């Protein structure tokens, strides 16, 4: 509101009048005159700038909002300046581009999936057809073996139903059904078979599998569980037959099974004060007789029991 140039001009005039009485004021008057010249140039330039400048409150508000947005983004993404914010924006932009290209990848993957599903369906159908052709023979062979292990009236049936989804072994649900006696209906084997029946049935199935695959060794771990007497003897005969084609190892507590073996390995334990040690011993022919006799009658078998053991061994 107070013009600087006018005020300074008044100071200069006063100094010019006062310089009549003080020689030092003349120099100050010249310096003020030089300052006046500079100020006049500044004033001219300010006027030119003012003429070309327009106040825009809305634009100022927009710019302030933009600056506030940049500040908030820096704070949100934990960056120190705009350069780091731009770098982060480029990184996110690249990720968005990759996501956009996923639709093409998904389409390609779907095509491959459809092709693989078609191939899988073809293989599953072929496997199902082979099962349909093989099941009657399997049932016939297993039922024949059941007769040999003293289960004359027992029968099995393999139920094959198509599933609505693929599984590791095809698209069929396979269930083994069992009927132990004449007139009995087929039911799931795990619900109706006793322990002895399961043992003999498992022996029959394993026997068929071993013949088809030509296994060098078959191990029967207490396959005779739940059976005794004549049934055990029948089982031992079946195992003896398979020993002609394979090496058969049987873990058993039945003298009928052990008596049919070509070699007899006796497993026993000895305990001391702190530990228990397990040993295995190959029995001689005489030791075999004694051990089978103990299996028949217990410790200290009589001569009759020893003779029975020899008879079991054939």
Short mmCIF file of N, CA and C in Angstrom, two decimals, residues 30-96:
data_model
loop_
_atom_site.label_atom_id
_atom_site.label_comp_id
_atom_site.label_asym_id
_atom_site.label_seq_id
_atom_site.Cartn_x
_atom_site.Cartn_y
_atom_site.Cartn_z
N UNK A 30 23.80 9.07 -3.74
CA UNK A 30 24.08 8.39 -5.01
C UNK A 30 23.73 6.89 -4.92
N UNK A 31 24.01 6.28 -3.76
CA UNK A 31 23.71 4.85 -3.59
C UNK A 31 22.20 4.61 -3.63
N UNK A 32 21.45 5.54 -3.00
CA UNK A 32 19.99 5.41 -3.03
C UNK A 32 19.48 5.59 -4.44
N UNK A 33 20.12 6.46 -5.20
CA UNK A 33 19.71 6.67 -6.58
C UNK A 33 19.94 5.39 -7.40
N UNK A 34 21.06 4.69 -7.13
CA UNK A 34 21.33 3.42 -7.82
C UNK A 34 20.28 2.37 -7.43
N UNK A 35 19.89 2.32 -6.13
CA UNK A 35 18.88 1.38 -5.68
C UNK A 35 17.54 1.68 -6.34
N UNK A 36 17.24 2.97 -6.52
CA UNK A 36 15.99 3.36 -7.17
C UNK A 36 15.93 2.81 -8.60
N UNK A 37 17.07 2.90 -9.28
CA UNK A 37 17.10 2.40 -10.66
C UNK A 37 16.79 0.89 -10.69
N UNK A 38 17.43 0.11 -9.76
CA UNK A 38 17.18 -1.34 -9.71
C UNK A 38 15.73 -1.64 -9.37
N UNK A 39 15.18 -0.90 -8.40
CA UNK A 39 13.81 -1.14 -7.98
C UNK A 39 12.82 -0.83 -9.10
N UNK A 40 13.10 0.21 -9.88
CA UNK A 40 12.23 0.54 -11.00
C UNK A 40 12.24 -0.60 -12.03
N UNK A 41 13.44 -1.18 -12.28
CA UNK A 41 13.51 -2.32 -13.21
C UNK A 41 12.70 -3.51 -12.66
N UNK A 42 12.84 -3.77 -11.34
CA UNK A 42 12.08 -4.85 -10.72
C UNK A 42 10.59 -4.60 -10.85
N UNK A 43 10.19 -3.37 -10.64
CA UNK A 43 8.77 -3.03 -10.72
C UNK A 43 8.22 -3.29 -12.11
N UNK A 44 9.03 -2.91 -13.14
CA UNK A 44 8.58 -3.12 -14.51
C UNK A 44 8.39 -4.61 -14.79
N UNK A 45 9.36 -5.44 -14.34
CA UNK A 45 9.27 -6.88 -14.58
C UNK A 45 8.08 -7.49 -13.81
N UNK A 46 7.87 -7.03 -12.56
CA UNK A 46 6.74 -7.53 -11.79
C UNK A 46 5.41 -7.19 -12.45
N UNK A 47 5.33 -6.00 -13.01
CA UNK A 47 4.09 -5.61 -13.70
C UNK A 47 3.84 -6.51 -14.92
N UNK A 48 4.96 -6.81 -15.63
CA UNK A 48 4.82 -7.68 -16.81
C UNK A 48 4.34 -9.08 -16.39
N UNK A 49 4.94 -9.60 -15.31
CA UNK A 49 4.53 -10.92 -14.82
C UNK A 49 3.09 -10.88 -14.35
N UNK A 50 2.70 -9.83 -13.66
CA UNK A 50 1.34 -9.72 -13.15
C UNK A 50 0.32 -9.67 -14.27
N UNK A 51 0.69 -9.00 -15.37
CA UNK A 51 -0.23 -8.92 -16.51
C UNK A 51 -0.46 -10.30 -17.14
N UNK A 52 0.58 -11.16 -17.09
CA UNK A 52 0.47 -12.49 -17.71
C UNK A 52 0.06 -13.59 -16.73
N UNK A 53 -0.25 -13.22 -15.52
CA UNK A 53 -0.62 -14.20 -14.49
C UNK A 53 -2.06 -13.99 -14.09
N UNK A 54 -2.77 -15.15 -14.07
CA UNK A 54 -4.17 -15.11 -13.66
C UNK A 54 -4.37 -16.03 -12.45
N UNK A 55 -5.04 -15.60 -11.46
CA UNK A 55 -5.33 -16.41 -10.25
C UNK A 55 -6.49 -17.37 -10.56
N UNK A 56 -6.27 -18.69 -10.24
CA UNK A 56 -7.28 -19.71 -10.50
C UNK A 56 -7.43 -20.57 -9.24
N UNK A 57 -8.35 -20.25 -8.35
CA UNK A 57 -8.51 -21.00 -7.09
C UNK A 57 -8.80 -22.49 -7.32
N UNK A 58 -9.59 -22.77 -8.38
CA UNK A 58 -9.92 -24.18 -8.65
C UNK A 58 -8.68 -24.98 -9.05
N UNK A 59 -7.83 -24.37 -9.91
CA UNK A 59 -6.60 -25.05 -10.31
C UNK A 59 -5.68 -25.25 -9.12
N UNK A 60 -5.62 -24.23 -8.24
CA UNK A 60 -4.80 -24.35 -7.04
C UNK A 60 -5.31 -25.48 -6.15
N UNK A 61 -6.61 -25.59 -6.03
CA UNK A 61 -7.19 -26.66 -5.22
C UNK A 61 -6.89 -28.03 -5.85
N UNK A 62 -6.95 -28.10 -7.20
CA UNK A 62 -6.65 -29.36 -7.88
C UNK A 62 -5.21 -29.79 -7.65
N UNK A 63 -4.30 -28.81 -7.76
CA UNK A 63 -2.88 -29.13 -7.58
C UNK A 63 -2.61 -29.57 -6.14
N UNK A 64 -3.21 -28.87 -5.19
CA UNK A 64 -3.04 -29.25 -3.78
C UNK A 64 -3.58 -30.67 -3.53
N UNK A 65 -4.71 -30.98 -4.16
CA UNK A 65 -5.26 -32.32 -4.02
C UNK A 65 -4.35 -33.38 -4.61
N UNK A 66 -3.76 -33.02 -5.77
CA UNK A 66 -2.83 -33.95 -6.41
C UNK A 66 -1.60 -34.20 -5.53
N UNK A 67 -1.09 -33.12 -4.97
CA UNK A 67 0.07 -33.27 -4.09
C UNK A 67 -0.27 -34.11 -2.86
N UNK A 68 -1.46 -33.91 -2.33
CA UNK A 68 -1.88 -34.68 -1.16
C UNK A 68 -2.02 -36.16 -1.53
N UNK A 69 -2.54 -36.44 -2.75
CA UNK A 69 -2.66 -37.81 -3.22
C UNK A 69 -1.29 -38.49 -3.33
N UNK A 70 -0.33 -37.75 -3.89
CA UNK A 70 1.03 -38.29 -4.01
C UNK A 70 1.61 -38.59 -2.63
N UNK A 71 1.37 -37.69 -1.69
CA UNK A 71 1.88 -37.89 -0.34
C UNK A 71 1.24 -39.13 0.29
N UNK A 72 -0.07 -39.28 0.11
CA UNK A 72 -0.77 -40.45 0.68
C UNK A 72 -0.28 -41.76 0.05
N UNK A 73 -0.04 -41.72 -1.28
CA UNK A 73 0.46 -42.92 -1.95
C UNK A 73 1.86 -43.30 -1.47
N UNK A 74 2.69 -42.29 -1.27
CA UNK A 74 4.03 -42.56 -0.74
C UNK A 74 3.94 -43.21 0.65
N UNK A 75 3.05 -42.69 1.44
CA UNK A 75 2.89 -43.23 2.79
C UNK A 75 2.31 -44.65 2.75
N UNK A 76 1.32 -44.87 1.87
CA UNK A 76 0.65 -46.17 1.78
C UNK A 76 1.62 -47.26 1.34
N UNK A 77 2.42 -46.94 0.33
CA UNK A 77 3.32 -47.95 -0.24
C UNK A 77 4.73 -47.89 0.34
N UNK A 78 4.89 -47.06 1.35
CA UNK A 78 6.15 -47.00 2.11
C UNK A 78 7.35 -46.71 1.23
N UNK A 79 7.21 -45.65 0.44
CA UNK A 79 8.33 -45.18 -0.38
C UNK A 79 8.70 -43.78 0.07
N UNK A 80 9.93 -43.38 -0.27
CA UNK A 80 10.45 -42.11 0.27
C UNK A 80 10.18 -40.93 -0.64
N UNK A 81 10.03 -41.17 -1.95
CA UNK A 81 9.88 -40.05 -2.88
C UNK A 81 9.10 -40.51 -4.11
N UNK A 82 8.90 -39.53 -5.03
CA UNK A 82 8.11 -39.84 -6.22
C UNK A 82 8.80 -40.83 -7.15
N UNK A 83 10.15 -40.79 -7.19
CA UNK A 83 10.86 -41.73 -8.05
C UNK A 83 10.59 -43.17 -7.62
N UNK A 84 10.64 -43.42 -6.32
CA UNK A 84 10.34 -44.76 -5.82
C UNK A 84 8.89 -45.13 -6.06
N UNK A 85 7.99 -44.15 -5.96
CA UNK A 85 6.57 -44.40 -6.21
C UNK A 85 6.34 -44.78 -7.67
N UNK A 86 7.03 -44.10 -8.60
CA UNK A 86 6.91 -44.42 -10.03
C UNK A 86 7.45 -45.82 -10.31
N UNK A 87 8.56 -46.16 -9.65
CA UNK A 87 9.12 -47.50 -9.83
C UNK A 87 8.15 -48.57 -9.35
N UNK A 88 7.49 -48.31 -8.23
CA UNK A 88 6.51 -49.26 -7.72
C UNK A 88 5.31 -49.37 -8.66
N UNK A 89 4.90 -48.24 -9.23
CA UNK A 89 3.79 -48.24 -10.17
C UNK A 89 4.12 -49.09 -11.39
N UNK A 90 5.35 -48.97 -11.89
CA UNK A 90 5.75 -49.78 -13.05
C UNK A 90 5.76 -51.26 -12.71
N UNK A 91 6.18 -51.58 -11.49
CA UNK A 91 6.20 -52.99 -11.06
C UNK A 91 4.79 -53.55 -11.02
N UNK A 92 3.86 -52.80 -10.44
CA UNK A 92 2.47 -53.25 -10.38
C UNK A 92 1.87 -53.36 -11.78
N UNK A 93 2.23 -52.42 -12.65
CA UNK A 93 1.72 -52.44 -14.02
C UNK A 93 2.14 -53.71 -14.75
N UNK A 94 3.41 -54.12 -14.54
CA UNK A 94 3.89 -55.36 -15.16
C UNK A 94 3.11 -56.56 -14.65
N UNK A 95 2.81 -56.57 -13.35
CA UNK A 95 2.05 -57.68 -12.78
C UNK A 95 0.65 -57.73 -13.37
N UNK A 96 0.03 -56.56 -13.55
CA UNK A 96 -1.31 -56.51 -14.13
C UNK A 96 -1.29 -57.05 -15.57
#
